[in-house]
Tab-separated table of C-alpha atoms and ligand atoms in Angstrom:
chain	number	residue	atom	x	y	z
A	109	UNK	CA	-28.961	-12.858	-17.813
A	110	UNK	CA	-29.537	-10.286	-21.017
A	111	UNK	CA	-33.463	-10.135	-19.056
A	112	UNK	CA	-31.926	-8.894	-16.117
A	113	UNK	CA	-29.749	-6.094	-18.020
A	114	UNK	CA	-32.054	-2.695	-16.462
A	115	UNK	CA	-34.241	-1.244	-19.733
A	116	UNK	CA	-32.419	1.631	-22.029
A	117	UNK	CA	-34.689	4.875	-22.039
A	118	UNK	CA	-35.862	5.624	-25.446
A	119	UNK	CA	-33.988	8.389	-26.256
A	120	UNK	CA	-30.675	5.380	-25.696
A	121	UNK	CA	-32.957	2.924	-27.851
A	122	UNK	CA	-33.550	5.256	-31.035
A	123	UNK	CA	-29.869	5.949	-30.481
A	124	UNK	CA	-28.803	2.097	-30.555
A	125	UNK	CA	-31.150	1.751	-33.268
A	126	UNK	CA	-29.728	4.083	-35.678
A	127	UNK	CA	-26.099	2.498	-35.215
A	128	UNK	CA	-27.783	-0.927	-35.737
A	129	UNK	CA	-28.756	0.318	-39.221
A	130	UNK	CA	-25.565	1.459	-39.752
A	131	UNK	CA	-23.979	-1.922	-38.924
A	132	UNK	CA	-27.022	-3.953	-40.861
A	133	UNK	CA	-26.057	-1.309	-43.929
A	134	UNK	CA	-22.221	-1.841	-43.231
A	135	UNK	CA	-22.947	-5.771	-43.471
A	136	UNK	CA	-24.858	-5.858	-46.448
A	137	UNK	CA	-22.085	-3.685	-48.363
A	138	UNK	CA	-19.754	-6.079	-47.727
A	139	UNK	CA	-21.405	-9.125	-48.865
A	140	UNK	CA	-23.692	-9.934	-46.041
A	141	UNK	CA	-20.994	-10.703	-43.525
A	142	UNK	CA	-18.549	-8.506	-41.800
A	143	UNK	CA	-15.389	-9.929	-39.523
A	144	UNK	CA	-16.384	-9.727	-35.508
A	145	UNK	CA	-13.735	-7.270	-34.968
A	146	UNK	CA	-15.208	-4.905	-37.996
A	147	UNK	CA	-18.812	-5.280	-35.877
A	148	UNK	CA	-16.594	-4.325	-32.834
A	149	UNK	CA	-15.019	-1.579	-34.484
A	150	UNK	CA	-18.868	0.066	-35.405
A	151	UNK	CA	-20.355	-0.929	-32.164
A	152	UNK	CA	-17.026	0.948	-30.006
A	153	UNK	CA	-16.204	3.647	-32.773
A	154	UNK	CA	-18.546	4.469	-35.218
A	155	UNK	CA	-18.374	8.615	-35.795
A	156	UNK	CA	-21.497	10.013	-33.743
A	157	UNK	CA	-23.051	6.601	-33.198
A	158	UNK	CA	-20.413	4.182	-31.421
A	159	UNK	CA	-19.918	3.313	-27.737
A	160	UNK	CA	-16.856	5.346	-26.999
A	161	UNK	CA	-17.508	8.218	-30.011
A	162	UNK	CA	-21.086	9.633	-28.710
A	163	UNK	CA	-22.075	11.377	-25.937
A	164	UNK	CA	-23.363	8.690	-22.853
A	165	UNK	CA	-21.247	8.693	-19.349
A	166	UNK	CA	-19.527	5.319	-19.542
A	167	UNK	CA	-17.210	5.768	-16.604
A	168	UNK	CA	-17.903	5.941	-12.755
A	169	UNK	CA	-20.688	5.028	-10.764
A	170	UNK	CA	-23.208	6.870	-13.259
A	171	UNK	CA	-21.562	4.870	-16.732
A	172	UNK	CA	-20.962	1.431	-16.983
A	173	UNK	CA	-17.693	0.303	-15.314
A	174	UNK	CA	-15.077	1.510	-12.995
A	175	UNK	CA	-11.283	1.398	-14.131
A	176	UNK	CA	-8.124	1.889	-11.779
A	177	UNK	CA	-8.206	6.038	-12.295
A	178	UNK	CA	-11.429	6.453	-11.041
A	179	UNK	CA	-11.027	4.046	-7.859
A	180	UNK	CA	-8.476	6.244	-6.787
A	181	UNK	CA	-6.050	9.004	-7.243
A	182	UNK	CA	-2.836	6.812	-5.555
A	183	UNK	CA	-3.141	4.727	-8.913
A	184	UNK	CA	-1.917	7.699	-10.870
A	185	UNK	CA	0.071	8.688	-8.292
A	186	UNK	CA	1.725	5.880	-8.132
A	187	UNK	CA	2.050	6.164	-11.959
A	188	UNK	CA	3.481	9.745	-11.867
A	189	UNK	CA	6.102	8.699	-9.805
A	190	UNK	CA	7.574	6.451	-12.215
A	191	UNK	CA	7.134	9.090	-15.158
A	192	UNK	CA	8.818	11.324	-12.960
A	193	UNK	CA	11.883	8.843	-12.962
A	194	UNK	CA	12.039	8.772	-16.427
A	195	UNK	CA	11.349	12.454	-16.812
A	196	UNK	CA	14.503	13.138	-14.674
A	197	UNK	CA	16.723	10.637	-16.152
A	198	UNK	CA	15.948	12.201	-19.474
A	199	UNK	CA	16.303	15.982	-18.429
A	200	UNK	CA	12.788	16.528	-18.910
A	201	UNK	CA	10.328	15.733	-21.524
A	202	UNK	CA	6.569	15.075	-22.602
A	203	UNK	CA	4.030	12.393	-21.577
A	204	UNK	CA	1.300	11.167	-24.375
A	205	UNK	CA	-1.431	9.201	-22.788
A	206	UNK	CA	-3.893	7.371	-24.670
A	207	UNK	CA	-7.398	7.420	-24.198
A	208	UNK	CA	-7.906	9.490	-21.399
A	209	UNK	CA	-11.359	8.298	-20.188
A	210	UNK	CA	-12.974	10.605	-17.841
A	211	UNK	CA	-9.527	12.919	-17.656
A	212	UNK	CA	-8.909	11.692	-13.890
A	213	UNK	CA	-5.151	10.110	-14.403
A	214	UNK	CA	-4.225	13.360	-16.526
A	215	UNK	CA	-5.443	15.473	-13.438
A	216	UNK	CA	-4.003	13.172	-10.865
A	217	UNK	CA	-0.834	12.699	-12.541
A	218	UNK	CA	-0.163	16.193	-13.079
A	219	UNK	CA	-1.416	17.128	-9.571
A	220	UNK	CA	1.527	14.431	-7.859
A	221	UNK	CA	4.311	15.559	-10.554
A	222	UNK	CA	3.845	18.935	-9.551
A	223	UNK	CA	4.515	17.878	-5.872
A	224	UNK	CA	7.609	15.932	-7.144
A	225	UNK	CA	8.781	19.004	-9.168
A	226	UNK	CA	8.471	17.421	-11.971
A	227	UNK	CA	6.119	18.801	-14.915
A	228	UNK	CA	6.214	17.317	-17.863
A	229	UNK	CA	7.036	19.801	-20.508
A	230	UNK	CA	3.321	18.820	-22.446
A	231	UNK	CA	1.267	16.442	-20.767
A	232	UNK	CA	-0.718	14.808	-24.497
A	233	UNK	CA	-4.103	13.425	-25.066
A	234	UNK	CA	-4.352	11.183	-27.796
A	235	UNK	CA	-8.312	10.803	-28.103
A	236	UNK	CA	-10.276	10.363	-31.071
A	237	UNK	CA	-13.965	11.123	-29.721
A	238	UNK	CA	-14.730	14.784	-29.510
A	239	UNK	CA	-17.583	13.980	-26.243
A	240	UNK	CA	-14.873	12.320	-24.050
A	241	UNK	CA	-12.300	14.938	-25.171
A	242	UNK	CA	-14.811	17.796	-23.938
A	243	UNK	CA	-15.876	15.904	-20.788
A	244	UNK	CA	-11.996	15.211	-20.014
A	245	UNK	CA	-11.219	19.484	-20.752
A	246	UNK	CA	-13.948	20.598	-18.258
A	247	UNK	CA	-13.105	17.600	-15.752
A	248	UNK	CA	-9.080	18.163	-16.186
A	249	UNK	CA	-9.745	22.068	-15.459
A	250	UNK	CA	-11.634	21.890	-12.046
A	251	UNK	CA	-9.458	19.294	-10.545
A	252	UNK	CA	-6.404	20.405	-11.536
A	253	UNK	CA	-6.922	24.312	-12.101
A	254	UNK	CA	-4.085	25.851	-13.689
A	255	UNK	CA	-2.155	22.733	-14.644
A	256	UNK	CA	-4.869	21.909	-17.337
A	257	UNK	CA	-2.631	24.205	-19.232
A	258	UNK	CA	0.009	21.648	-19.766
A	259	UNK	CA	-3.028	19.639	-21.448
A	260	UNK	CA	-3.210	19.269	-25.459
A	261	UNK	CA	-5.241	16.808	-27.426
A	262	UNK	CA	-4.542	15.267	-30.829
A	263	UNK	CA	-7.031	13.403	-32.794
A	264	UNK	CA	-4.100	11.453	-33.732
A	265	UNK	CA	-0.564	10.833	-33.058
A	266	UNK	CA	1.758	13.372	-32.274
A	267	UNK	CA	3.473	14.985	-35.753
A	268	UNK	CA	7.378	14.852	-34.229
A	269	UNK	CA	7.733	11.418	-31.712
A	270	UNK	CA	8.197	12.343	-28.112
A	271	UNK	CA	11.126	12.388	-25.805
A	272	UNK	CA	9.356	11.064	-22.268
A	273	UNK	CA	7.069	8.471	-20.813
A	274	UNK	CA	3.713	7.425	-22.808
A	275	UNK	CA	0.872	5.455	-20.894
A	276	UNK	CA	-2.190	3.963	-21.613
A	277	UNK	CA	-4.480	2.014	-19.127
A	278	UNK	CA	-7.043	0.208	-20.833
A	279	UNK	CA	-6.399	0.926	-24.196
A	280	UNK	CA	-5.122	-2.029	-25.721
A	281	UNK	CA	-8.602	-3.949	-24.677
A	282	UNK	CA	-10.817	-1.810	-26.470
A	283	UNK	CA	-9.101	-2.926	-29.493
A	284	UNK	CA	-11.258	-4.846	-31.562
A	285	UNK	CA	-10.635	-8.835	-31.441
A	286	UNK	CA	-11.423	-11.448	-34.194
A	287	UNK	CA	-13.029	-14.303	-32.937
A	288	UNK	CA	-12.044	-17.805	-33.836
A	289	UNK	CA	-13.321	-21.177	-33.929
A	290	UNK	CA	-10.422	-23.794	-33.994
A	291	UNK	CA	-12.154	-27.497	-34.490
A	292	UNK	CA	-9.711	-30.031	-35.322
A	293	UNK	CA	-7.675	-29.226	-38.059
A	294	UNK	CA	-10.794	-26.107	-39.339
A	295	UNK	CA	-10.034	-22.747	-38.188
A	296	UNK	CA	-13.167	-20.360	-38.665
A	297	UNK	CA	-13.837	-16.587	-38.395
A	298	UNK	CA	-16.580	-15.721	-36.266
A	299	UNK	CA	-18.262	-12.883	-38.123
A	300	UNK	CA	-21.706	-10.459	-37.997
A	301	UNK	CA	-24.686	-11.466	-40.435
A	302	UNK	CA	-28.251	-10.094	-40.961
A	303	UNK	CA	-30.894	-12.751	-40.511
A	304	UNK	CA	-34.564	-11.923	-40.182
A	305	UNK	CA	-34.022	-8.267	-39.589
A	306	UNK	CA	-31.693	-9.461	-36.600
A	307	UNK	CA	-27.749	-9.577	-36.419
A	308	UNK	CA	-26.592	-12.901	-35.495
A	309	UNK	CA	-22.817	-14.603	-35.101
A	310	UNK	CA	-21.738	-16.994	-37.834
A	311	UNK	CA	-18.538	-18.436	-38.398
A	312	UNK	CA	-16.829	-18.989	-41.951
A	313	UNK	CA	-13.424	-20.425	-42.476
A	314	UNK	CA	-10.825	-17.990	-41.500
A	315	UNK	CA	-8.332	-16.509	-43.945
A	316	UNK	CA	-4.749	-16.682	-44.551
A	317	UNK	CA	-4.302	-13.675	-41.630
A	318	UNK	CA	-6.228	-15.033	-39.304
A	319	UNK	CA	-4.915	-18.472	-39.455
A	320	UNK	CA	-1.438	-17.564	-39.628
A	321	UNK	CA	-1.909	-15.807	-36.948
A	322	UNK	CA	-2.850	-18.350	-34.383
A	323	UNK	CA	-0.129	-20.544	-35.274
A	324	UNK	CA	1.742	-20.100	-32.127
A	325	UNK	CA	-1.765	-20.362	-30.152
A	326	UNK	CA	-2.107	-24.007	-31.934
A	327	UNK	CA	0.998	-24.938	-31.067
A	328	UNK	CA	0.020	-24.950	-27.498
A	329	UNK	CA	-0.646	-28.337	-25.235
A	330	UNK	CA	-4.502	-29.550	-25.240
A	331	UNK	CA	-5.983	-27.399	-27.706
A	332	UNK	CA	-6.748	-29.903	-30.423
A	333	UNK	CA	-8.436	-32.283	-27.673
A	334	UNK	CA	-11.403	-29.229	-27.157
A	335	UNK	CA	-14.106	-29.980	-29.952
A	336	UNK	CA	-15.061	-26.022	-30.863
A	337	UNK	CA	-12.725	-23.864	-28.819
A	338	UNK	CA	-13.441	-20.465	-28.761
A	339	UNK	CA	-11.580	-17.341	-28.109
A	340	UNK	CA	-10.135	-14.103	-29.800
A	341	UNK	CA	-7.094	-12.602	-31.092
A	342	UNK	CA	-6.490	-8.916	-32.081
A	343	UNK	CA	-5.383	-8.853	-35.407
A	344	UNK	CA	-4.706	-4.755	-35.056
A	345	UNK	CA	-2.301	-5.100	-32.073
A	346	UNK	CA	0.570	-5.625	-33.961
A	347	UNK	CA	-0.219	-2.359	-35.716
A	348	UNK	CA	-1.335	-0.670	-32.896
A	349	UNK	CA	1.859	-1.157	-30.905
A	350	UNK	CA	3.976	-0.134	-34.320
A	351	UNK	CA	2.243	3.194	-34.345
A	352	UNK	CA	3.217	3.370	-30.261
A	353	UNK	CA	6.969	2.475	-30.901
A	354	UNK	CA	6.902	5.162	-33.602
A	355	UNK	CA	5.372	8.062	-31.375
A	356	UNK	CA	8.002	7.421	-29.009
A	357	UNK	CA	11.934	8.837	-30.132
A	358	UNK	CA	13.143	7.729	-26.245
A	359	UNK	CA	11.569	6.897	-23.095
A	360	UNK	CA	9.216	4.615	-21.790
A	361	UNK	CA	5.589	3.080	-22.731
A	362	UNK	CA	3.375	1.927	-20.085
A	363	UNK	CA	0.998	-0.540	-20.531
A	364	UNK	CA	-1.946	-1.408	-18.372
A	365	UNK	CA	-4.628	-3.958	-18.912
A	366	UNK	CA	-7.114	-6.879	-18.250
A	367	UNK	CA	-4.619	-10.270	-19.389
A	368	UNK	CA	-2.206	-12.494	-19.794
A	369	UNK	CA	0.355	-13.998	-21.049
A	370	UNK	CA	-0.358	-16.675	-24.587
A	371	UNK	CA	-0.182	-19.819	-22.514
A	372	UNK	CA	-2.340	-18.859	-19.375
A	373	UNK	CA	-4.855	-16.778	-22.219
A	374	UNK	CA	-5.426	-20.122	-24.494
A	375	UNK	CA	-5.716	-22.473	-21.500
A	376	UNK	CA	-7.411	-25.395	-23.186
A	377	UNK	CA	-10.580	-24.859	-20.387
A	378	UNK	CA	-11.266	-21.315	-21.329
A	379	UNK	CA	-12.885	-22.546	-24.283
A	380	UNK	CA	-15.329	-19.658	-24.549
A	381	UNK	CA	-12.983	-16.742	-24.499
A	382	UNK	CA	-12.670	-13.766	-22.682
A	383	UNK	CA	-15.108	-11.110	-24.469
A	384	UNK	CA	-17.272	-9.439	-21.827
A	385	UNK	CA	-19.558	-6.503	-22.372
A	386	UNK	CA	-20.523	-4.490	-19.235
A	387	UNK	CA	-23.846	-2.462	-19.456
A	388	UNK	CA	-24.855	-0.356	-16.277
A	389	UNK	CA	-22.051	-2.225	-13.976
A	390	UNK	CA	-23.633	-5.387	-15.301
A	391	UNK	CA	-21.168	-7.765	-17.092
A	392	UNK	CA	-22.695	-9.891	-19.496
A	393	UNK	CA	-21.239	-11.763	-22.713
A	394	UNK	CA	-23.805	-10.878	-25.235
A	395	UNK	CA	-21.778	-8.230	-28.029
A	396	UNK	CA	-25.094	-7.700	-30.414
A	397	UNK	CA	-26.943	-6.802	-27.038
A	398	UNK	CA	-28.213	-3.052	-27.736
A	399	UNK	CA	-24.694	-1.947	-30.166
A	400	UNK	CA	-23.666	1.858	-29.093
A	401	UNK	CA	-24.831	1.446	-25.333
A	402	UNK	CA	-22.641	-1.368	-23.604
A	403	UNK	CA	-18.739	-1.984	-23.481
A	404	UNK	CA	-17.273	-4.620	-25.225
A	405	UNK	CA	-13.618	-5.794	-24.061
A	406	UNK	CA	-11.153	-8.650	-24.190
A	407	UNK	CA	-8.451	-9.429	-22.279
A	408	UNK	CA	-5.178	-8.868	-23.721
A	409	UNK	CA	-2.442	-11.078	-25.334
A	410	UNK	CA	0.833	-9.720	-23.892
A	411	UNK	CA	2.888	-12.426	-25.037
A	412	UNK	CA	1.474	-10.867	-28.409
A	413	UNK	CA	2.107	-7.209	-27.343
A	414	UNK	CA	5.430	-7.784	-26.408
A	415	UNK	CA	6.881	-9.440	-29.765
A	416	UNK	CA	4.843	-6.869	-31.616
A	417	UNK	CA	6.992	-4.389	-28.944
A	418	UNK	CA	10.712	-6.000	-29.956
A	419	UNK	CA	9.481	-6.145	-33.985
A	420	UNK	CA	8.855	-2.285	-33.707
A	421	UNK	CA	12.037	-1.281	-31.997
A	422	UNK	CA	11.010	-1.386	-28.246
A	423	UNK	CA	12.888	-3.566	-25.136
A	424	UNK	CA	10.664	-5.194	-22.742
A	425	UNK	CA	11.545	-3.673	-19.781
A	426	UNK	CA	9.183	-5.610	-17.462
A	427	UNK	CA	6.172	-7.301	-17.038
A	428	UNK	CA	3.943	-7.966	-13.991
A	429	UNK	CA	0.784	-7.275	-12.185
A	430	UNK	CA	-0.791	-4.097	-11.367
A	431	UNK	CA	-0.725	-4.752	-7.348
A	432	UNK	CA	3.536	-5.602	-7.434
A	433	UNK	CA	3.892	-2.797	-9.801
A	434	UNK	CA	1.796	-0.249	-7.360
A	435	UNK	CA	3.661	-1.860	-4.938
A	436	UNK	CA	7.024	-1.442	-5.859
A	437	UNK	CA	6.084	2.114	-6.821
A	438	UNK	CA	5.843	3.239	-3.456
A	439	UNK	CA	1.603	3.184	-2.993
A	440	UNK	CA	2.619	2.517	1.105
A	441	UNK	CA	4.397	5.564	1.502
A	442	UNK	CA	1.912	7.674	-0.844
A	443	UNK	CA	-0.701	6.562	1.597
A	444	UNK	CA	1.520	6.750	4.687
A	445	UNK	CA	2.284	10.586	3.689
A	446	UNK	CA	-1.274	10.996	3.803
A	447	UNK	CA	-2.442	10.968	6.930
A	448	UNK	CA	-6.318	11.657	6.580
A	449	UNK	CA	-7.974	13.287	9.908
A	450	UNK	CA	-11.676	12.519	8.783
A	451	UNK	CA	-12.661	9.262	8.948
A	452	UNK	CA	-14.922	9.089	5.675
A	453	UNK	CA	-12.293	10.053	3.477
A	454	UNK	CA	-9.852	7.702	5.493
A	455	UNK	CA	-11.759	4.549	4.527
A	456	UNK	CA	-12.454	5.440	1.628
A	457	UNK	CA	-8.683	5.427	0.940
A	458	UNK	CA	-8.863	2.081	2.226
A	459	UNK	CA	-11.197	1.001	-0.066
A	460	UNK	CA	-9.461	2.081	-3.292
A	461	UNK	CA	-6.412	0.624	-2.306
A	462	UNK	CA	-7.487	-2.871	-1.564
A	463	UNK	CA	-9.658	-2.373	-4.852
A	464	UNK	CA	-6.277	-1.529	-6.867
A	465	UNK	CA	-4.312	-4.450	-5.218
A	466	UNK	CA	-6.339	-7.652	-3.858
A	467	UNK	CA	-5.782	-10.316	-6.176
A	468	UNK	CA	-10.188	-10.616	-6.555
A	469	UNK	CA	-9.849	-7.621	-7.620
A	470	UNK	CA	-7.899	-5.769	-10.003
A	471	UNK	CA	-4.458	-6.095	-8.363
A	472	UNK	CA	-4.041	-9.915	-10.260
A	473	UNK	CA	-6.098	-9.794	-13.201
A	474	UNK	CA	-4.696	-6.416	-14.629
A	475	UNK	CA	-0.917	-6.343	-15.735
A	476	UNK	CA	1.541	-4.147	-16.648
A	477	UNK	CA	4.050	-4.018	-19.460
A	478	UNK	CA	6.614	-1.391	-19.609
A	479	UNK	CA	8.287	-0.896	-22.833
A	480	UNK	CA	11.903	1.197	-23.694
A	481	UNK	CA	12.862	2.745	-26.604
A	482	UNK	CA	16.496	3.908	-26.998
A	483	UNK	CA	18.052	4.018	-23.458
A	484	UNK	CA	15.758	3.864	-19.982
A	485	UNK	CA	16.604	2.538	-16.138
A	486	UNK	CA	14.243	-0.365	-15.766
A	487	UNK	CA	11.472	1.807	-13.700
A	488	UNK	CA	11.077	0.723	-9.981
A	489	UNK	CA	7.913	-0.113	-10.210
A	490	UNK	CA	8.983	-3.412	-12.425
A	491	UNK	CA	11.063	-4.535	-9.901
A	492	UNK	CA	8.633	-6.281	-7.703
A	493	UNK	CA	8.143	-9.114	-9.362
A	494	UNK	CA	9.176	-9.446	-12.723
A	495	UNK	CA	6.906	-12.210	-14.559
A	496	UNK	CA	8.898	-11.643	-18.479
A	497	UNK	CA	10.027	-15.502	-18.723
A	498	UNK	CA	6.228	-15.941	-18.676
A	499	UNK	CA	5.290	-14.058	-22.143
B	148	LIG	C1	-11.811	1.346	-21.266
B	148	LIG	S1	-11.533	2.954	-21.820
B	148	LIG	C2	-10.234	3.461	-20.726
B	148	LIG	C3	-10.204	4.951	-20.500
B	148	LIG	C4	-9.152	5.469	-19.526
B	148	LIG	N1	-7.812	5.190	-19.953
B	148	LIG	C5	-9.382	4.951	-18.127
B	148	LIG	O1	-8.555	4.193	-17.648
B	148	LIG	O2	-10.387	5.301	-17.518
B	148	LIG	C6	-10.731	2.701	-23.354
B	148	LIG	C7	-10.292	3.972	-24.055
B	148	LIG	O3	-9.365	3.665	-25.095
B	148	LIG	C8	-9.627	4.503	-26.195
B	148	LIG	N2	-9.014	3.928	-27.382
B	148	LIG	C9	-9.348	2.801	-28.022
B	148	LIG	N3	-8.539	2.596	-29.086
B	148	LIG	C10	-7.653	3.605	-29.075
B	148	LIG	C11	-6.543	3.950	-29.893
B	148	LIG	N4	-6.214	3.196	-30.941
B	148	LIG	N5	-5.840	5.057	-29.594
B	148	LIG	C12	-6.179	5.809	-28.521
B	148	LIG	N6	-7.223	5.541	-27.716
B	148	LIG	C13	-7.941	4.453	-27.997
B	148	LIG	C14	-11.143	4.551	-26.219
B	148	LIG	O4	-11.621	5.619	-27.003
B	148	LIG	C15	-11.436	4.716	-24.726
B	148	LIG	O5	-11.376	6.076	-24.351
């Protein structure tokens, strides 16, 4: 497969090269072994050198994989809608999304609430690499003109917590996992080691986080049968979602994501996990494969985000997939109110829906977890089909 992965130019190799130093230097000041989700951490987010901190085009035909903003504007449309809702019910307010990717959903989303009458009072960017933050400005400003002045970006969370709606597709898998090895009774910690001049996995026995952790993945049927079973767990979610819940005074979070809930994620025949890199629209599952120039991803836990939600003050307001939710949110009668003369741009409508909804594509696989702090209407777009007695 990794043979079949199209060549980096040079300028890309010398580039992967220097963060591979930077690991292999990272590695040896720790001992000689660093936790997978510290290698994931470099590899995604090292200043200058990681994935999603220098300057390549990851998303879109010309990067390395497509998510539901860039199939299609009635995805954020769709979205807007239900911020709008919120918006309204709380007189008005802000929306914070987090890592904005290419800067499409800002655009789009501030594009349809401007139809609904509905402007957010500041539409937030929380993004922590200054390339995508530039790329997102100058995108953000030719699609959506004069609305890019709602726009501000914060390297971190906002200082006073926000009255309104924050979102966040794809976020919370780009959050770096720890790998595990349960065998038997042994629990190990797959980490990053320096062999030869070459990284390589190796597991050691876990520690008291990581084991702790899994105890309510061990508790599920058929595990123990499985000699070496394999997967991941973020150990930062928890956090992650704290820091969420505490940027929020009232409204509404928004989750969207590859994943499921504990007991369909730890299925005793997914014994290999769910980490997937993607490289040039290529998905592969090799994570030491050229560091700095390919994805890496897991599916999420949301059985695990939404206990970490209640712990840090938030309701679960609903759970499902990303085609009910769309659904529900009124994608017919967005497309129905556009009715597209030219034929190109008419199938190509087509296309992006079916891509948002079919369950082959992302309409199954992606879910959607929508999260209330203080007091918020259960949005429509929950309604569908609301899977919570599965988390
Ligand atoms: C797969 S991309 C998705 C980008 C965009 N939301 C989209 O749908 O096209 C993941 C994004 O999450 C960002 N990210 C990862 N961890 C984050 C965090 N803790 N806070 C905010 N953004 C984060 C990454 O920098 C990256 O921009």
């Amino acid at each position: 497969m990794l043979a079949e992965l199209p060549e980096p130019d040079s300028v890309a190799r010398a580039h992967s090269e220097k963060l591979r130093v930077h690991i292999r230097e990272c590695v040896e000041s720790a001992g000689g072994w660093i936790s997978f989700a510290d290698y994931m951490d470099l590899a995604l987010y090292a200043p200058g050198l990681g994935y999603y901190s220098a300057g390549a085009a990851k998303f879109g035909e010309a990067g390395d994989f497509v998510t539901a903003p860039e199939i299609s504007p009635l995805f954020s449309q769709c979205v807007a809608g239900q911020c709008a809702r919120v918006l309204e019910e709380l007189g008005g307010g802000d929306i914070l999304e987090l890592g904005a990717g290419s800067g499409a959903m800002a655009a789009d989303m501030l594009l349809e609430l401007e139809r609904l009458g509905r402007l957010p009072g500041r539409y937030l960017v929380l993004e922590t690499s200054a390339d995508l933050r530039a790329r997102q400005e100058a995108f953000i400003r030719e699609r959506a003109g004069p609305l890019s002045q709602y726009v501000e970006w914060l390297d971190t969370g906002p200082g006073e917590p926000i009255r309104g709606v924050l979102v966040a597709n794809e976020v919370a898998d780009a959050i770096p996992v720890n790998c595990f090895l349960l065998d038997g009774a042994d629990t190990c910690e797959i980490g990053v080691v320096w062999i030869n001049g070459e990284p390589r996995l190796e597991a050691r026995p876990a520690g008291s986080e990581l084991v702790k952790a899994l105890e309510p993945v061990r508790a599920l049927p058929g595990l123990d049968a499985v000699a070496g079973y394999q997967s991941e767990i973020s150990l930062r979610l928890p956090a992650w979602l704290h820091s969420v819940s505490g940027w929020l005074e009232t409204g509404m979070a928004l989750l969207f994501d590859y994943g499921f809930s504990r007991p369909e994620y730890y299925l005793a025949e997914r014994s290999s996990g769910t980490l997937r890199c993607y490289y040039r629209h290529r998905a592969h599952d090799d994570p030491l494969f050229w560091p700095g120039l390919q994805d890496i991803t897991a599916w999420v836990d949301f059985s695990l985000l939404a206990e970490s939600a209640r712990d840090a003050d938030m309701d679960v307001l609903g759970y499902t997939t990303q085609a009910q939710f769309l659904l529900a949110a009124g994608l017919d009668e967005i497309v129905g109110r556009k009715v597209v003369q030219d034929e190109k741009l008419q199938a190509e409508m087509a296309h992006g829906m079916r891509q948002l909804i079919m369950p082959g594509e992302m309409g199954e696989s992606i879910k959607v977890l929508a999260l209330g702090k203080g007091k918020v209407t259960v949005p429509e777009g929950m309604t569908g089909r609301d899977m919570r007695t599965s988390l």
